[in-house]
Amino acid sequence: MMGWVDNVDLLVELSRVTAGQWGLITAAQADQAGADTAARSYLTHAGLLTIVGDGVFQFAGAPLTAHQDIKVAWLKLQPETPAWLRLEDAGQSGVISHSSACRLHALGDLPARTVEIVVPGRTDDCMDGTRLHRAQHLDTADVALVDGLPVTTVQRTIMDLLGTSLDGDHVGEVVADAIRNGLVSVSALVSRAAPFASAYGLPSTADGYDLIAHLLAVAGEGPVLHECPETPGQRR
């Protein structure tokens, strides 16, 4: 009897789906393509599928993908829907955020214990190594595409970190990298940072500039802000 590895149409369909998802496919998507539980088990034992997460597989021959844990977690949020369809309305299908966004933007050196994703209509939650944050005013201007994933912009990411009162040295490292690499508008960053100043122990008179300068100093990166052309030169 012909096995699933001999079903060319099935393998072509699985390849088509995985080609648009970093070589990955969810169990639900595979089922839609014609690979039910028995077929997936057969293909896994044949070496054509590799389990890379709960209900997520990598197709044989697909190159290793960077940040695979983040991609697996994002696919699991809506396992029936292909990645390319979810990107049409990224704000409603989950956006990589907080420490995970820092990883994708190559900012700072934050602990990465969980994958963090902003999801609309849910309260903060943590399950299966993924922490879901409630979306708050997340619009298209706050979302960037990085390695095929919807990710909070650098500026929005920093605001999210400040909103969680993450320790100052870690946030300062992220801010320093963002400024040094020209990934954020310093004037815009300063204008939005003021409401978080008190959470970092600054006096009530402190403004956004004071907070950013404080965070950079705590991280040992004080001069970065003064060297930026967008920074008010008269303030020291």
Tab-separated table of C-alpha atoms in Angstrom:
chain	number	residue	atom	x	y	z
A	1	MET	CA	0.000	0.000	0.000
A	2	MET	CA	1.293	3.433	-0.926
A	3	GLY	CA	2.403	5.446	2.118
A	4	TRP	CA	1.974	9.163	2.739
A	5	VAL	CA	5.585	9.807	1.702
A	6	ASP	CA	4.531	8.698	-1.791
A	7	ASN	CA	1.621	11.148	-1.922
A	8	VAL	CA	3.211	13.861	-4.047
A	9	ASP	CA	0.199	16.167	-3.909
A	10	LEU	CA	0.215	16.102	-0.103
A	11	LEU	CA	3.934	16.834	0.121
A	12	VAL	CA	3.597	19.678	-2.380
A	13	GLU	CA	0.763	21.205	-0.342
A	14	LEU	CA	2.719	20.907	2.908
A	15	SER	CA	5.721	22.497	1.199
A	16	ARG	CA	3.558	25.358	-0.070
A	17	VAL	CA	2.314	26.174	3.407
A	18	THR	CA	5.697	25.881	5.100
A	19	ALA	CA	7.373	28.028	2.434
A	20	GLY	CA	5.444	31.022	3.742
A	21	GLN	CA	6.047	30.233	7.412
A	22	TRP	CA	9.808	29.790	7.880
A	23	GLY	CA	9.528	26.067	7.091
A	24	LEU	CA	6.950	25.590	9.871
A	25	ILE	CA	3.396	24.268	9.900
A	26	THR	CA	0.859	23.748	12.671
A	27	ALA	CA	-1.051	20.524	13.180
A	28	ALA	CA	-4.266	22.337	12.258
A	29	GLN	CA	-2.767	23.627	9.010
A	30	ALA	CA	-1.357	20.212	8.172
A	31	ASP	CA	-4.772	18.699	8.775
A	32	GLN	CA	-6.301	21.232	6.383
A	33	ALA	CA	-3.675	20.237	3.800
A	34	GLY	CA	-4.709	16.596	4.092
A	35	ALA	CA	-2.241	15.321	6.688
A	36	ASP	CA	-4.367	14.048	9.566
A	37	THR	CA	-2.980	12.700	12.847
A	38	ALA	CA	-2.037	9.356	11.338
A	39	ALA	CA	-0.372	11.019	8.350
A	40	ARG	CA	1.594	13.394	10.543
A	41	SER	CA	2.795	10.513	12.680
A	42	TYR	CA	3.868	8.611	9.575
A	43	LEU	CA	5.641	11.631	8.087
A	44	THR	CA	7.376	12.342	11.401
A	45	HIS	CA	8.721	8.795	11.613
A	46	ALA	CA	9.781	9.054	7.962
A	47	GLY	CA	11.797	12.171	8.779
A	48	LEU	CA	9.724	14.517	6.626
A	49	LEU	CA	8.281	16.399	9.608
A	50	THR	CA	10.071	17.311	12.836
A	51	ILE	CA	8.200	18.318	15.977
A	52	VAL	CA	9.488	21.734	17.091
A	53	GLY	CA	6.699	22.708	19.478
A	54	ASP	CA	3.364	21.566	20.825
A	55	GLY	CA	1.341	21.144	17.635
A	56	VAL	CA	3.997	22.692	15.376
A	57	PHE	CA	6.255	20.913	12.882
A	58	GLN	CA	9.202	21.793	10.670
A	59	PHE	CA	9.201	20.464	7.115
A	60	ALA	CA	12.159	18.368	6.011
A	61	GLY	CA	14.871	20.323	4.229
A	62	ALA	CA	13.745	23.683	5.569
A	63	PRO	CA	16.690	25.721	6.867
A	64	LEU	CA	16.939	26.454	10.562
A	65	THR	CA	15.161	29.690	11.326
A	66	ALA	CA	16.256	32.354	13.793
A	67	HIS	CA	14.098	32.934	16.868
A	68	GLN	CA	12.195	29.738	16.214
A	69	ASP	CA	10.610	29.742	19.680
A	70	ILE	CA	9.000	33.127	18.963
A	71	LYS	CA	7.699	31.994	15.582
A	72	VAL	CA	6.311	28.777	17.027
A	73	ALA	CA	4.517	30.672	19.805
A	74	TRP	CA	3.046	33.175	17.340
A	75	LEU	CA	1.797	30.434	15.001
A	76	LYS	CA	0.143	28.627	17.924
A	77	LEU	CA	-2.038	31.651	18.705
A	78	GLN	CA	-4.086	31.094	15.549
A	79	PRO	CA	-3.058	27.612	14.426
A	80	GLU	CA	-5.635	27.342	11.639
A	81	THR	CA	-4.671	30.588	9.884
A	82	PRO	CA	-1.584	30.873	7.622
A	83	ALA	CA	0.943	33.525	8.594
A	84	TRP	CA	0.471	35.525	5.399
A	85	LEU	CA	-3.256	35.960	6.082
A	86	ARG	CA	-2.661	37.008	9.680
A	87	LEU	CA	-0.267	39.730	8.536
A	88	GLU	CA	-3.106	41.447	6.688
A	89	ASP	CA	-4.437	42.550	10.084
A	90	ALA	CA	-1.438	42.051	12.341
A	91	GLY	CA	-2.802	44.099	15.228
A	92	GLN	CA	-5.661	41.653	15.653
A	93	SER	CA	-3.649	38.456	15.364
A	94	GLY	CA	-0.927	38.997	17.939
A	95	VAL	CA	2.156	41.223	17.861
A	96	ILE	CA	5.537	40.235	19.318
A	97	SER	CA	6.308	42.614	22.170
A	98	HIS	CA	8.337	43.495	25.261
A	99	SER	CA	11.471	41.352	25.760
A	100	SER	CA	10.725	39.269	22.657
A	101	ALA	CA	10.502	42.423	20.541
A	102	CYS	CA	13.889	43.437	21.934
A	103	ARG	CA	15.328	40.139	20.738
A	104	LEU	CA	14.016	40.703	17.227
A	105	HIS	CA	15.218	44.313	17.146
A	106	ALA	CA	18.580	43.245	18.675
A	107	LEU	CA	18.226	45.629	21.616
A	108	GLY	CA	19.765	45.184	25.049
A	109	ASP	CA	20.272	41.898	26.834
A	110	LEU	CA	16.976	41.099	28.524
A	111	PRO	CA	16.213	37.718	30.112
A	112	ALA	CA	14.102	35.681	27.664
A	113	ARG	CA	12.206	33.272	29.902
A	114	THR	CA	8.985	33.518	27.911
A	115	VAL	CA	7.781	34.694	24.519
A	116	GLU	CA	5.806	37.906	24.976
A	117	ILE	CA	2.971	38.838	22.621
A	118	VAL	CA	0.390	41.626	22.643
A	119	VAL	CA	-3.020	40.152	21.902
A	120	PRO	CA	-6.327	42.064	21.642
A	121	GLY	CA	-9.171	41.252	23.963
A	122	ARG	CA	-7.306	39.203	26.557
A	123	THR	CA	-6.011	39.877	30.048
A	124	ASP	CA	-2.379	39.295	30.928
A	125	ASP	CA	-1.711	35.581	30.976
A	126	CYS	CA	1.197	33.166	30.820
A	127	MET	CA	0.900	29.679	29.371
A	128	ASP	CA	3.197	27.201	27.718
A	129	GLY	CA	6.161	29.570	27.854
A	130	THR	CA	4.176	32.426	26.299
A	131	ARG	CA	2.994	35.550	28.095
A	132	LEU	CA	0.042	37.337	26.535
A	133	HIS	CA	-0.459	41.043	27.187
A	134	ARG	CA	-3.708	42.913	26.690
A	135	ALA	CA	-3.548	45.249	23.691
A	136	GLN	CA	-3.780	48.913	24.597
A	137	HIS	CA	-4.123	51.352	21.715
A	138	LEU	CA	-1.988	49.238	19.411
A	139	ASP	CA	-2.420	50.618	15.904
A	140	THR	CA	-0.553	50.135	12.646
A	141	ALA	CA	1.932	52.884	13.558
A	142	ASP	CA	3.067	50.738	16.507
A	143	VAL	CA	3.734	47.622	14.428
A	144	ALA	CA	6.768	46.791	12.288
A	145	LEU	CA	7.563	43.687	10.245
A	146	VAL	CA	10.760	41.937	11.353
A	147	ASP	CA	11.774	38.605	9.824
A	148	GLY	CA	8.205	38.110	8.643
A	149	LEU	CA	6.749	38.649	12.122
A	150	PRO	CA	4.602	41.559	13.336
A	151	VAL	CA	6.624	43.234	16.100
A	152	THR	CA	6.058	46.343	18.172
A	153	THR	CA	8.160	49.232	16.901
A	154	VAL	CA	11.259	50.163	18.853
A	155	GLN	CA	9.558	53.180	20.391
A	156	ARG	CA	6.441	51.226	21.356
A	157	THR	CA	8.633	48.439	22.754
A	158	ILE	CA	10.453	50.859	25.033
A	159	MET	CA	7.140	52.321	26.234
A	160	ASP	CA	5.878	48.806	26.974
A	161	LEU	CA	9.006	48.031	28.995
A	162	LEU	CA	8.588	51.241	30.964
A	163	GLY	CA	4.965	50.323	31.575
A	164	THR	CA	6.041	47.103	33.278
A	165	SER	CA	8.555	49.010	35.460
A	166	LEU	CA	11.364	46.766	34.246
A	167	ASP	CA	14.591	47.464	36.125
A	168	GLY	CA	16.329	50.612	34.953
A	169	ASP	CA	19.634	49.107	33.873
A	170	HIS	CA	17.961	46.701	31.450
A	171	VAL	CA	15.703	49.403	29.997
A	172	GLY	CA	18.682	51.744	29.799
A	173	GLU	CA	20.621	49.214	27.721
A	174	VAL	CA	17.678	48.894	25.330
A	175	VAL	CA	17.343	52.673	25.020
A	176	ALA	CA	21.082	53.088	24.482
A	177	ASP	CA	21.137	50.514	21.681
A	178	ALA	CA	18.091	52.099	20.049
A	179	ILE	CA	19.632	55.577	20.108
A	180	ARG	CA	23.088	54.423	19.097
A	181	ASN	CA	21.714	52.558	16.089
A	182	GLY	CA	19.344	55.331	15.044
A	183	LEU	CA	16.256	53.165	15.545
A	184	VAL	CA	14.199	55.645	17.531
A	185	SER	CA	13.332	59.329	17.439
A	186	VAL	CA	14.796	60.678	20.668
A	187	SER	CA	12.461	63.664	20.729
A	188	ALA	CA	9.427	61.395	20.382
A	189	LEU	CA	10.823	59.015	22.991
A	190	VAL	CA	11.378	61.832	25.458
A	191	SER	CA	7.893	63.243	24.871
A	192	ARG	CA	6.222	59.893	25.649
A	193	ALA	CA	8.413	58.806	28.579
A	194	ALA	CA	7.391	61.453	31.134
A	195	PRO	CA	4.434	59.538	32.684
A	196	PHE	CA	6.789	56.751	33.780
A	197	ALA	CA	9.296	58.935	35.643
A	198	SER	CA	7.798	58.446	39.106
A	199	ALA	CA	7.891	54.653	38.728
A	200	TYR	CA	11.683	54.921	38.540
A	201	GLY	CA	12.001	57.004	41.689
A	202	LEU	CA	12.363	60.418	40.051
A	203	PRO	CA	10.785	63.537	41.609
A	204	SER	CA	7.382	64.794	40.458
A	205	THR	CA	9.105	67.592	38.533
A	206	ALA	CA	11.016	65.121	36.334
A	207	ASP	CA	10.181	65.046	32.647
A	208	GLY	CA	10.795	62.529	29.869
A	209	TYR	CA	14.312	63.793	29.266
A	210	ASP	CA	15.174	63.315	32.950
A	211	LEU	CA	13.897	59.734	32.871
A	212	ILE	CA	15.762	58.749	29.713
A	213	ALA	CA	18.951	60.365	31.011
A	214	HIS	CA	18.489	58.534	34.319
A	215	LEU	CA	17.996	55.157	32.627
A	216	LEU	CA	21.066	55.647	30.457
A	217	ALA	CA	23.138	56.647	33.481
A	218	VAL	CA	21.983	53.591	35.449
A	219	ALA	CA	23.039	51.421	32.516
A	220	GLY	CA	26.383	53.207	32.290
A	221	GLU	CA	25.417	54.787	28.970
A	222	GLY	CA	24.997	58.436	29.997
A	223	PRO	CA	26.915	60.077	27.119
A	224	VAL	CA	24.755	58.442	24.427
A	225	LEU	CA	21.895	60.894	24.887
A	226	HIS	CA	24.101	63.988	24.733
A	227	GLU	CA	25.758	62.809	21.526
A	228	CYS	CA	22.423	62.480	19.711
A	229	PRO	CA	21.620	65.459	17.440
A	230	GLU	CA	17.962	65.381	18.470
A	231	THR	CA	18.834	65.925	22.136
A	232	PRO	CA	18.531	69.446	23.567
A	233	GLY	CA	22.164	70.477	23.704
A	234	GLN	CA	21.712	72.948	26.531
A	235	ARG	CA	20.627	70.267	29.013
A	236	ARG	CA	23.397	68.536	30.904
